[in-house]
Short mmCIF file of C-alpha atoms and ligand atoms in Angstrom, two decimals:
data_model
loop_
_atom_site.label_atom_id
_atom_site.label_comp_id
_atom_site.label_asym_id
_atom_site.label_seq_id
_atom_site.Cartn_x
_atom_site.Cartn_y
_atom_site.Cartn_z
CA MET A 248 223.72 33.81 129.39
CA ALA A 249 223.07 32.74 133.00
CA THR A 250 221.46 35.58 134.91
CA ASP A 251 219.55 35.74 138.19
CA SER A 252 218.31 32.40 139.56
CA GLY A 253 221.08 30.80 137.49
CA VAL A 254 218.99 30.39 134.33
CA ASP A 255 219.13 31.87 130.85
CA ARG A 256 216.11 34.17 130.48
CA LEU A 257 215.74 33.61 126.74
CA ILE A 258 215.64 29.83 127.12
CA LEU A 259 213.20 30.28 130.01
CA GLN A 260 210.93 32.44 127.91
CA GLN A 261 210.95 30.06 124.94
CA LEU A 262 210.28 27.03 127.10
CA THR A 263 207.45 28.80 128.93
CA GLU A 264 205.76 29.73 125.65
CA ARG A 265 206.00 26.14 124.46
CA GLU A 266 204.59 24.79 127.73
CA ARG A 267 201.73 27.31 127.78
CA ALA A 268 200.74 26.26 124.28
CA ALA A 269 200.82 22.60 125.33
CA PHE A 270 198.74 23.45 128.41
CA ALA A 271 196.09 25.17 126.26
CA GLU A 272 195.90 22.06 124.07
CA ARG A 273 195.50 19.75 127.06
CA HIS A 274 192.79 21.88 128.70
CA PRO A 275 190.17 23.00 126.12
CA ARG A 276 187.21 22.43 128.47
CA SER A 277 188.85 24.36 131.30
CA ALA A 278 189.57 27.20 128.86
CA ALA A 279 185.95 27.19 127.71
CA ALA A 280 184.61 27.11 131.28
CA TYR A 281 186.79 30.09 132.14
CA SER A 282 185.66 32.05 129.11
CA ARG A 283 181.99 31.39 129.98
CA ALA A 284 182.20 32.60 133.62
CA ASP A 285 181.02 36.09 132.72
CA HIS A 286 179.32 36.77 136.04
CA LEU A 287 182.18 35.90 138.33
CA PHE A 288 184.39 38.80 139.36
CA GLY A 289 187.66 38.05 137.58
CA ARG A 290 185.93 34.92 136.05
CA VAL A 291 186.73 32.89 139.18
CA PRO A 292 184.92 32.18 142.46
CA MET A 293 187.76 33.87 144.35
CA THR A 294 190.11 36.32 142.70
CA TRP A 295 193.26 34.53 143.89
CA MET A 296 192.33 31.65 141.55
CA ASN A 297 193.69 33.88 138.81
CA LYS A 298 197.15 33.06 140.15
CA THR A 299 197.82 30.54 137.45
CA ALA A 300 201.00 29.79 135.58
CA ALA A 301 199.24 29.11 132.29
CA GLY A 302 196.73 31.92 131.74
CA PHE A 303 193.59 30.17 133.01
CA PRO A 304 192.85 27.75 135.84
CA VAL A 305 192.43 24.00 135.69
CA TYR A 306 188.80 23.10 136.53
CA LEU A 307 188.36 20.37 139.08
CA LYS A 308 186.31 17.26 138.39
CA THR A 309 187.25 14.77 141.14
CA ALA A 310 189.67 14.61 144.07
CA ARG A 311 190.52 11.67 146.30
CA GLY A 312 193.62 11.13 148.43
CA ASN A 313 196.49 12.81 146.56
CA ARG A 314 194.92 12.43 143.10
CA LEU A 315 192.86 14.98 141.16
CA THR A 316 191.16 14.83 137.80
CA ASP A 317 190.10 17.85 135.76
CA ILE A 318 187.16 18.34 133.41
CA ASP A 319 189.38 17.58 130.41
CA GLY A 320 190.12 14.11 131.77
CA ASN A 321 193.71 14.82 132.88
CA GLU A 322 194.91 13.19 136.09
CA PHE A 323 197.29 14.83 138.56
CA VAL A 324 199.41 13.82 141.49
CA ASP A 325 198.56 16.64 143.88
CA PHE A 326 201.35 18.11 146.00
CA CYS A 327 199.36 21.34 146.44
CA LEU A 328 196.68 19.76 148.60
CA GLY A 329 194.63 22.95 148.70
CA ASP A 330 197.64 24.80 150.12
CA THR A 331 197.30 22.71 153.30
CA GLY A 332 193.49 22.60 153.50
CA ALA A 333 193.72 19.03 152.19
CA MET A 334 196.81 17.91 154.12
CA ALA A 335 194.69 14.97 155.30
CA GLY A 336 194.23 14.01 151.62
CA HIS A 337 191.15 14.85 149.56
CA SER A 338 187.89 13.57 151.02
CA PRO A 339 189.37 11.15 153.57
CA ALA A 340 186.85 8.36 154.23
CA PRO A 341 186.43 9.01 158.00
CA VAL A 342 185.69 12.70 157.37
CA VAL A 343 183.24 11.89 154.58
CA ALA A 344 181.49 9.39 156.89
CA ALA A 345 181.34 11.79 159.86
CA VAL A 346 180.13 14.76 157.83
CA THR A 347 177.62 12.68 155.86
CA ARG A 348 176.23 11.23 159.08
CA ARG A 349 175.97 14.68 160.62
CA LEU A 350 174.27 16.22 157.59
CA GLY A 351 172.15 13.20 156.63
CA GLU A 352 171.29 10.70 159.33
CA LEU A 353 171.51 13.09 162.31
CA GLY A 354 170.81 16.29 160.43
CA GLY A 355 171.74 19.83 161.40
CA ALA A 356 174.29 21.84 159.51
CA THR A 357 173.81 24.86 161.73
CA THR A 358 171.56 25.20 164.76
CA MET A 359 173.08 27.58 167.34
CA MET A 360 173.50 24.54 169.62
CA PRO A 361 176.71 22.80 170.70
CA THR A 362 177.36 19.16 169.86
CA GLU A 363 179.30 16.71 172.01
CA ASP A 364 181.90 16.49 169.24
CA ALA A 365 183.10 20.00 170.10
CA ALA A 366 184.25 19.08 173.61
CA VAL A 367 186.04 16.00 172.28
CA VAL A 368 187.79 18.19 169.71
CA GLY A 369 188.76 20.74 172.38
CA ALA A 370 190.33 17.98 174.48
CA GLU A 371 192.21 16.59 171.47
CA LEU A 372 193.55 20.03 170.52
CA ALA A 373 194.58 20.64 174.14
CA ALA A 374 196.45 17.31 174.24
CA ARG A 375 198.22 18.01 170.97
CA PHE A 376 199.17 21.65 171.37
CA GLY A 377 199.30 22.11 175.17
CA LEU A 378 196.82 25.00 175.43
CA PRO A 379 193.89 24.11 177.68
CA PHE A 380 190.95 26.18 176.32
CA TRP A 381 189.68 26.27 172.72
CA SER A 382 187.22 28.27 170.67
CA PHE A 383 186.28 28.02 167.00
CA ALA A 384 186.02 30.05 163.83
CA LEU A 385 185.47 29.03 160.20
CA THR A 386 188.84 30.19 158.89
CA ALA A 387 192.32 30.68 160.24
CA THR A 388 191.98 34.33 159.30
CA ASP A 389 189.09 34.76 161.72
CA ALA A 390 190.89 32.77 164.42
CA ASN A 391 193.72 35.31 164.10
CA ARG A 392 191.38 38.29 164.04
CA TRP A 393 189.56 37.20 167.16
CA ALA A 394 192.76 36.34 169.00
CA ILE A 395 194.03 39.82 168.22
CA ARG A 396 190.87 41.44 169.59
CA LEU A 397 191.08 39.41 172.80
CA LEU A 398 194.71 40.34 173.36
CA ARG A 399 194.18 44.02 172.67
CA ALA A 400 191.35 43.88 175.21
CA VAL A 401 193.33 42.24 178.02
CA THR A 402 196.48 44.29 177.54
CA GLY A 403 194.93 47.64 176.66
CA ARG A 404 197.74 47.98 174.12
CA PRO A 405 197.03 49.04 170.52
CA LYS A 406 199.62 47.26 168.37
CA ILE A 407 200.31 43.82 166.96
CA LEU A 408 203.80 42.82 165.86
CA VAL A 409 204.33 40.48 162.91
CA ASN A 410 207.31 39.33 160.86
CA SER A 411 208.11 40.98 157.57
CA TYR A 412 206.53 39.08 154.62
CA CYS A 413 204.39 36.98 156.92
CA TYR A 414 200.95 35.78 155.92
CA HIS A 415 198.19 35.24 158.46
CA GLY A 416 195.16 35.53 156.16
CA SER A 417 193.46 38.82 155.32
CA VAL A 418 194.25 40.33 158.71
CA ASP A 419 194.69 44.12 158.41
CA GLU A 420 197.39 44.27 161.07
CA SER A 421 199.61 41.77 159.25
CA LEU A 422 200.01 43.70 155.97
CA ILE A 423 203.24 45.41 156.99
CA VAL A 424 206.84 44.85 155.89
CA VAL A 425 210.22 46.24 156.86
CA GLY A 426 211.09 48.89 154.27
CA PRO A 427 214.60 49.60 152.91
CA ASP A 428 215.05 52.23 155.66
CA GLY A 429 214.45 49.54 158.30
CA ARG A 430 211.05 50.98 159.29
CA GLY A 431 207.63 49.43 158.96
CA ARG A 432 205.49 50.30 155.94
CA SER A 433 202.39 49.00 154.21
CA ARG A 434 202.85 45.86 152.17
CA GLU A 435 202.68 46.57 148.45
CA GLY A 436 199.18 46.09 147.02
CA ASN A 437 197.41 46.26 150.40
CA VAL A 438 193.72 46.69 149.54
CA GLY A 439 191.69 49.30 151.43
CA ALA A 440 193.60 49.53 154.70
CA PRO A 441 191.30 51.09 157.34
CA VAL A 442 194.17 53.23 158.66
CA ASP A 443 197.89 53.41 157.97
CA VAL A 444 199.19 50.01 159.04
CA THR A 445 201.94 51.59 161.16
CA GLU A 446 199.18 52.83 163.49
CA THR A 447 198.08 49.28 164.27
CA SER A 448 201.23 47.27 163.78
CA ARG A 449 204.92 46.86 164.31
CA VAL A 450 207.17 44.60 162.28
CA ALA A 451 210.47 42.79 162.73
CA GLU A 452 212.43 40.44 160.51
CA PHE A 453 212.20 36.74 161.30
CA ASN A 454 215.38 35.51 163.05
CA ASP A 455 216.19 39.04 164.26
CA LEU A 456 215.94 39.23 168.05
CA ALA A 457 217.60 42.65 168.28
CA GLY A 458 215.05 44.08 165.86
CA LEU A 459 212.23 42.45 167.79
CA GLU A 460 213.45 43.88 171.08
CA ARG A 461 213.76 47.35 169.58
CA GLU A 462 210.09 47.24 168.58
CA LEU A 463 208.78 45.62 171.77
CA ALA A 464 210.62 48.18 173.91
CA HIS A 465 208.03 50.79 172.88
CA GLY A 466 205.70 49.01 175.31
CA ASP A 467 202.67 49.30 173.05
CA VAL A 468 202.56 45.78 171.54
CA ALA A 469 199.65 43.62 172.71
CA ALA A 470 200.82 40.50 170.90
CA VAL A 471 203.40 39.05 168.57
CA LEU A 472 201.57 37.08 165.88
CA MET A 473 203.95 34.72 164.13
CA GLU A 474 204.48 31.41 162.40
CA PRO A 475 207.22 29.41 164.17
CA ALA A 476 208.73 29.06 160.68
CA LEU A 477 207.68 31.37 157.86
CA THR A 478 205.83 29.31 155.27
CA ASN A 479 204.29 31.88 152.99
CA ILE A 480 207.44 33.38 151.49
CA GLY A 481 209.13 30.06 150.90
CA ILE A 482 209.92 28.19 154.10
CA VAL A 483 212.21 30.18 156.38
CA LEU A 484 213.32 28.06 159.31
CA PRO A 485 214.13 29.49 162.75
CA GLU A 486 217.80 29.64 163.66
CA PRO A 487 218.89 27.95 166.90
CA GLY A 488 217.79 30.03 169.89
CA TYR A 489 215.49 32.33 167.92
CA LEU A 490 212.13 30.97 169.09
CA ALA A 491 213.32 30.76 172.71
CA GLY A 492 214.52 34.35 172.37
CA VAL A 493 211.11 35.47 171.07
CA ARG A 494 209.44 33.89 174.09
CA GLU A 495 211.90 35.52 176.48
CA LEU A 496 211.48 38.96 174.95
CA THR A 497 207.69 38.78 174.76
CA ARG A 498 207.61 37.88 178.47
CA LYS A 499 210.09 40.63 179.31
CA TYR A 500 207.93 43.29 177.63
CA GLY A 501 204.53 41.99 178.77
CA THR A 502 203.51 41.01 175.23
CA TYR A 503 201.44 37.94 174.46
CA LEU A 504 202.64 35.42 171.90
CA ILE A 505 200.36 33.90 169.24
CA ASN A 506 201.70 30.97 167.24
CA ASP A 507 199.85 30.67 163.95
CA GLU A 508 200.11 26.93 163.18
CA THR A 509 197.89 26.91 160.10
CA HIS A 510 200.79 25.73 157.91
CA THR A 511 203.44 24.77 160.46
CA PHE A 512 201.11 22.01 161.64
CA SER A 513 203.05 20.06 159.00
CA ALA A 514 205.86 19.73 161.58
CA GLY A 515 204.02 16.96 163.42
CA PRO A 516 200.83 15.93 165.24
CA GLY A 517 201.22 18.86 167.66
CA GLY A 518 202.59 21.23 165.05
CA ALA A 519 205.78 23.23 165.47
CA THR A 520 204.68 24.09 168.99
CA ARG A 521 205.09 20.53 170.19
CA PHE A 522 207.95 19.74 167.80
CA TRP A 523 210.09 22.59 169.14
CA GLY A 524 208.64 22.64 172.68
CA LEU A 525 207.19 26.16 172.37
CA GLU A 526 204.97 27.90 174.93
CA PRO A 527 202.66 30.36 173.17
CA ASP A 528 199.83 32.10 175.03
CA VAL A 529 197.54 31.58 172.06
CA LEU A 530 197.68 29.12 169.17
CA THR A 531 195.69 29.68 166.02
CA ILE A 532 195.02 27.09 163.34
CA GLY A 533 192.61 26.29 160.51
CA LYS A 534 192.51 24.55 157.16
CA ALA A 535 194.05 21.08 157.63
CA ILE A 536 192.36 20.16 160.90
CA GLY A 537 188.95 20.04 159.18
CA GLY A 538 190.06 17.54 156.53
CA GLY A 539 188.91 20.06 153.90
CA VAL A 540 185.80 21.32 155.69
CA PRO A 541 185.95 25.02 156.68
CA VAL A 542 187.26 25.42 160.23
CA GLY A 543 189.41 27.67 162.34
CA ALA A 544 190.34 27.35 165.99
CA TYR A 545 192.26 29.17 168.67
CA GLY A 546 193.60 27.85 171.94
CA LEU A 547 194.19 29.99 175.04
CA SER A 548 196.48 29.54 178.02
CA ALA A 549 194.82 29.17 181.44
CA GLU A 550 196.24 32.52 182.55
CA LEU A 551 194.79 34.28 179.55
CA ALA A 552 191.43 32.55 179.81
CA ASP A 553 191.22 33.64 183.47
CA ALA A 554 192.18 37.20 182.62
CA LEU A 555 189.45 37.35 179.95
CA THR A 556 186.82 35.82 182.18
CA ALA A 557 187.65 38.30 184.94
CA ARG A 558 186.89 41.18 182.60
CA GLY A 559 183.17 41.67 183.09
CA ASP A 560 183.21 44.65 180.72
CA LEU A 561 184.05 42.50 177.68
CA ASP A 562 181.03 41.27 175.76
CA LEU A 563 182.12 37.80 174.68
CA VAL A 564 178.55 36.62 174.18
CA ASP A 565 176.84 39.11 171.94
CA MET A 566 178.08 42.20 170.12
CA GLY A 567 181.70 42.36 171.34
CA GLY A 568 183.23 41.56 167.96
CA VAL A 569 184.48 38.04 168.64
CA GLY A 570 182.47 35.28 167.01
CA GLY A 571 180.40 34.24 164.00
CA THR A 572 177.04 32.52 163.58
CA LEU A 573 178.37 29.43 161.83
CA ALA A 574 181.53 29.11 163.97
CA GLY A 575 181.57 25.84 165.92
CA ASN A 576 178.81 24.38 163.75
CA PRO A 577 178.07 20.64 163.99
CA VAL A 578 179.53 19.78 160.56
CA SER A 579 182.86 21.49 161.23
CA MET A 580 183.10 19.85 164.64
CA ALA A 581 182.37 16.39 163.21
CA ALA A 582 184.98 16.99 160.51
CA ILE A 583 187.74 18.04 162.95
CA ARG A 584 187.00 15.13 165.22
CA ALA A 585 187.27 12.59 162.39
CA THR A 586 190.39 14.25 160.95
CA LEU A 587 192.29 14.30 164.22
CA GLU A 588 191.14 10.96 165.60
CA GLU A 589 191.35 8.93 162.40
CA VAL A 590 193.37 10.64 159.68
CA LEU A 591 196.13 13.01 160.83
CA THR A 592 197.32 10.62 163.52
CA GLU A 593 200.83 10.16 164.91
CA GLY A 594 201.33 7.25 162.49
CA ALA A 595 200.14 9.27 159.49
CA PHE A 596 202.56 12.08 160.33
CA ALA A 597 205.46 9.61 160.56
CA THR A 598 204.70 8.43 157.01
CA MET A 599 204.15 11.93 155.65
CA ILE A 600 207.39 13.20 157.17
CA SER A 601 209.50 10.34 155.85
CA THR A 602 207.98 10.85 152.38
CA ALA A 603 208.75 14.59 152.61
CA THR A 604 212.32 13.82 153.66
CA ALA A 605 212.74 11.74 150.50
CA PHE A 606 211.21 14.60 148.50
CA ALA A 607 213.64 17.17 149.93
CA ASP A 608 216.68 14.91 149.58
CA GLY A 609 215.83 14.20 145.95
CA ILE A 610 215.43 17.90 145.16
CA GLN A 611 218.78 18.68 146.79
CA LYS A 612 220.49 16.01 144.65
CA LEU A 613 218.99 17.44 141.47
CA LEU A 614 219.96 21.01 142.36
CA THR A 615 223.52 19.86 142.96
CA ALA A 616 223.58 17.77 139.77
CA HIS A 617 222.36 20.72 137.70
CA ASP A 618 224.63 23.13 139.55
CA LEU A 619 221.81 25.54 140.36
CA PRO A 620 222.15 28.18 143.11
CA TRP A 621 218.83 27.24 144.70
CA SER A 622 218.02 25.74 148.10
CA VAL A 623 215.44 23.42 149.58
CA SER A 624 213.83 23.63 153.02
CA ARG A 625 211.55 21.19 154.80
CA LEU A 626 209.21 21.53 157.74
CA GLY A 627 207.90 18.09 158.59
CA ALA A 628 205.61 17.04 155.74
CA ARG A 629 206.13 20.26 153.79
CA VAL A 630 208.96 21.00 151.35
CA GLU A 631 209.79 24.10 149.36
CA TYR A 632 212.65 25.15 147.14
CA ARG A 633 213.77 28.71 146.65
CA PHE A 634 215.83 30.32 143.90
CA ALA A 635 218.54 31.37 146.36
CA ASP A 636 221.40 29.59 148.08
CA PRO A 637 221.99 29.55 151.01
CA ALA A 638 218.34 29.40 152.10
CA PRO A 639 217.06 32.89 153.02
CA ARG A 640 217.13 33.79 156.75
CA ASN A 641 214.15 36.12 156.77
CA GLY A 642 211.15 37.24 154.76
CA THR A 643 212.83 40.15 153.02
CA GLU A 644 215.72 37.98 151.81
CA SER A 645 213.29 35.34 150.69
CA ALA A 646 211.12 37.85 148.84
CA ALA A 647 214.27 39.04 147.05
CA GLY A 648 214.85 35.46 145.87
CA ALA A 649 211.45 35.24 144.18
CA ASP A 650 211.37 34.68 140.43
CA ALA A 651 207.79 34.65 139.15
CA GLU A 652 208.72 33.72 135.56
CA LEU A 653 210.79 30.75 136.61
CA GLU A 654 208.12 29.66 139.06
CA ASP A 655 205.45 29.82 136.35
CA PHE A 656 207.56 27.75 133.99
CA LEU A 657 208.12 24.99 136.54
CA HIS A 658 204.45 24.93 137.53
CA VAL A 659 203.18 24.65 133.97
CA TYR A 660 205.87 22.13 132.99
CA LEU A 661 204.91 19.90 135.90
CA ALA A 662 201.17 20.39 135.32
CA ASN A 663 201.53 19.34 131.68
CA ARG A 664 203.01 16.08 132.93
CA GLY A 665 200.45 15.43 135.65
CA VAL A 666 201.99 16.96 138.79
CA LEU A 667 200.61 19.92 140.74
CA LEU A 668 202.60 22.19 143.04
CA THR A 669 201.04 24.95 145.15
CA PRO A 670 200.42 28.21 143.28
CA PHE A 671 202.16 31.18 144.99
CA HIS A 672 204.87 28.76 146.14
CA ASN A 673 207.26 26.05 145.03
CA MET A 674 205.70 24.04 147.78
CA ALA A 675 205.03 20.33 147.92
CA LEU A 676 203.00 18.90 150.78
CA MET A 677 202.65 15.21 151.57
CA CYS A 678 199.36 13.70 152.72
CA PRO A 679 198.98 10.20 154.19
CA GLU A 680 198.43 8.72 150.69
CA THR A 681 201.47 10.32 149.03
CA THR A 682 203.91 7.56 148.05
CA LEU A 683 207.59 7.39 147.24
CA ASP A 684 206.53 6.56 143.66
CA ASP A 685 204.71 9.90 143.53
CA VAL A 686 207.87 11.60 144.77
CA ALA A 687 209.94 9.77 142.12
CA ARG A 688 207.47 10.85 139.45
CA HIS A 689 207.82 14.49 140.49
CA HIS A 690 211.61 14.24 140.51
CA GLU A 691 211.79 12.66 137.06
CA ILE A 692 209.78 15.54 135.60
CA PHE A 693 211.64 18.16 137.64
CA ASP A 694 214.94 16.69 136.41
CA ALA A 695 213.74 16.91 132.81
CA ALA A 696 212.67 20.54 133.34
CA LEU A 697 216.05 21.46 134.80
CA THR A 698 217.86 19.66 131.95
CA GLU A 699 215.95 21.73 129.39
CA LEU A 700 216.42 24.93 131.37
CA THR A 701 220.15 24.60 131.79
CA ARG A 702 221.04 23.39 128.30
CA ALA A 703 223.86 25.51 126.91
N1 PMP B 156 197.61 31.75 158.66
C1 PMP B 156 198.52 31.20 157.84
C2 PMP B 156 199.90 30.93 158.37
C3 PMP B 156 198.19 30.89 156.53
O1 PMP B 156 199.11 30.38 155.72
C4 PMP B 156 196.88 31.16 156.07
C5 PMP B 156 196.45 30.85 154.66
N2 PMP B 156 197.38 30.45 153.78
C6 PMP B 156 195.98 31.73 156.97
C7 PMP B 156 196.37 32.00 158.25
C8 PMP B 156 194.58 32.05 156.56
O2 PMP B 156 193.85 30.91 156.33
P1 PMP B 156 192.38 31.05 155.72
O3 PMP B 156 192.60 31.57 154.32
O4 PMP B 156 191.83 29.69 155.74
O5 PMP B 156 191.64 32.00 156.56
#
């Protein structure tokens, strides 16, 4: 019986049980390591590592380029790439050299002093993304948090508007969705909200300009914080005219616009902002630009930088709530410089994007061949399929197309045959080392999984 997602649930369940048993057999050392981790909360260094299709996580041994090995001796082609943190590939040689030199030969992991690398990085980010002034954090989450504080300060407005089912890190203001009644409400599972999220936030569906205008018309929104394409509830691409409409409406209502490019950087060397010719007031980013080393950054327009500087009452130096001791540290700066100058170059993006195009085309062929009502979306070097066709237009539609059981099956089936996708997603990201052979290997296994799933 074909039910939702176009698959028979009984076959799905039987296949998943078989694959989980095979996974347990292939990973005895990982299983033992997990069972021994008595003093980690949830047995893992971060509780989200319990998002695993097979009951326990794979323990890392080595990672280089787009290859990983685990402590059981299994090798993987890695399309997860640390959910974008390793978009430059694992341990790219220029980053290893720059960080090793900084830590070893030169010394100084953290000193409270600037290095010359930082100014070079600022200039490179300005050239790529078009925003002239840059400041640093250690995570994209903090870049978003600090951008929000700055924009509340300059506008004197209390609220931040986000898209329903967005993700911008653990930012309190972003944990809001559009409820069935069309009004904003707390996202399910929100942990320890300081106040009801509707006090701090407004929400609109992606691709819905009328809904956005309705919310902005209240006149209390300091900033719209958005990804130019949603990437954390599948990939939801902007419809023609939508992003231009957002810019027009934010200007009309005196609201600043923050583009969070942490994932959409996959669109090209200057992210979606350059790819689509966008003009945000603030751009936030993290993860990939450090080649795997913790970094976050935010860029400000000249107008905004002037407005902030003119505000003598804002304490941007000491206790004002924007900044962190290790932000802008010499190691992070050396890592970003090496990543941008030598790894995630224009040429590297061209390769990654053509590999991703082959990935997406191959998935589409297989979905058609197996007559499955799923869809595939691509944003530059990043590809994701969704159990819905046509591709969802907004976060709520995309959330409705989720199928955790089916996702788990595909993840464990691929993992058992040496291919990793990103947990929480059906996402495959290409790094400079990802080859067409790697893509073919994924597709062969994916084809086999679909054949088993759809057998009568
Ligand atoms: N913004 C976006 C769009 C993200 O996808 C993420 C993480 N997936 C973040 C911000 C937060 O990044 P971090 O966890 O490094 O703070």
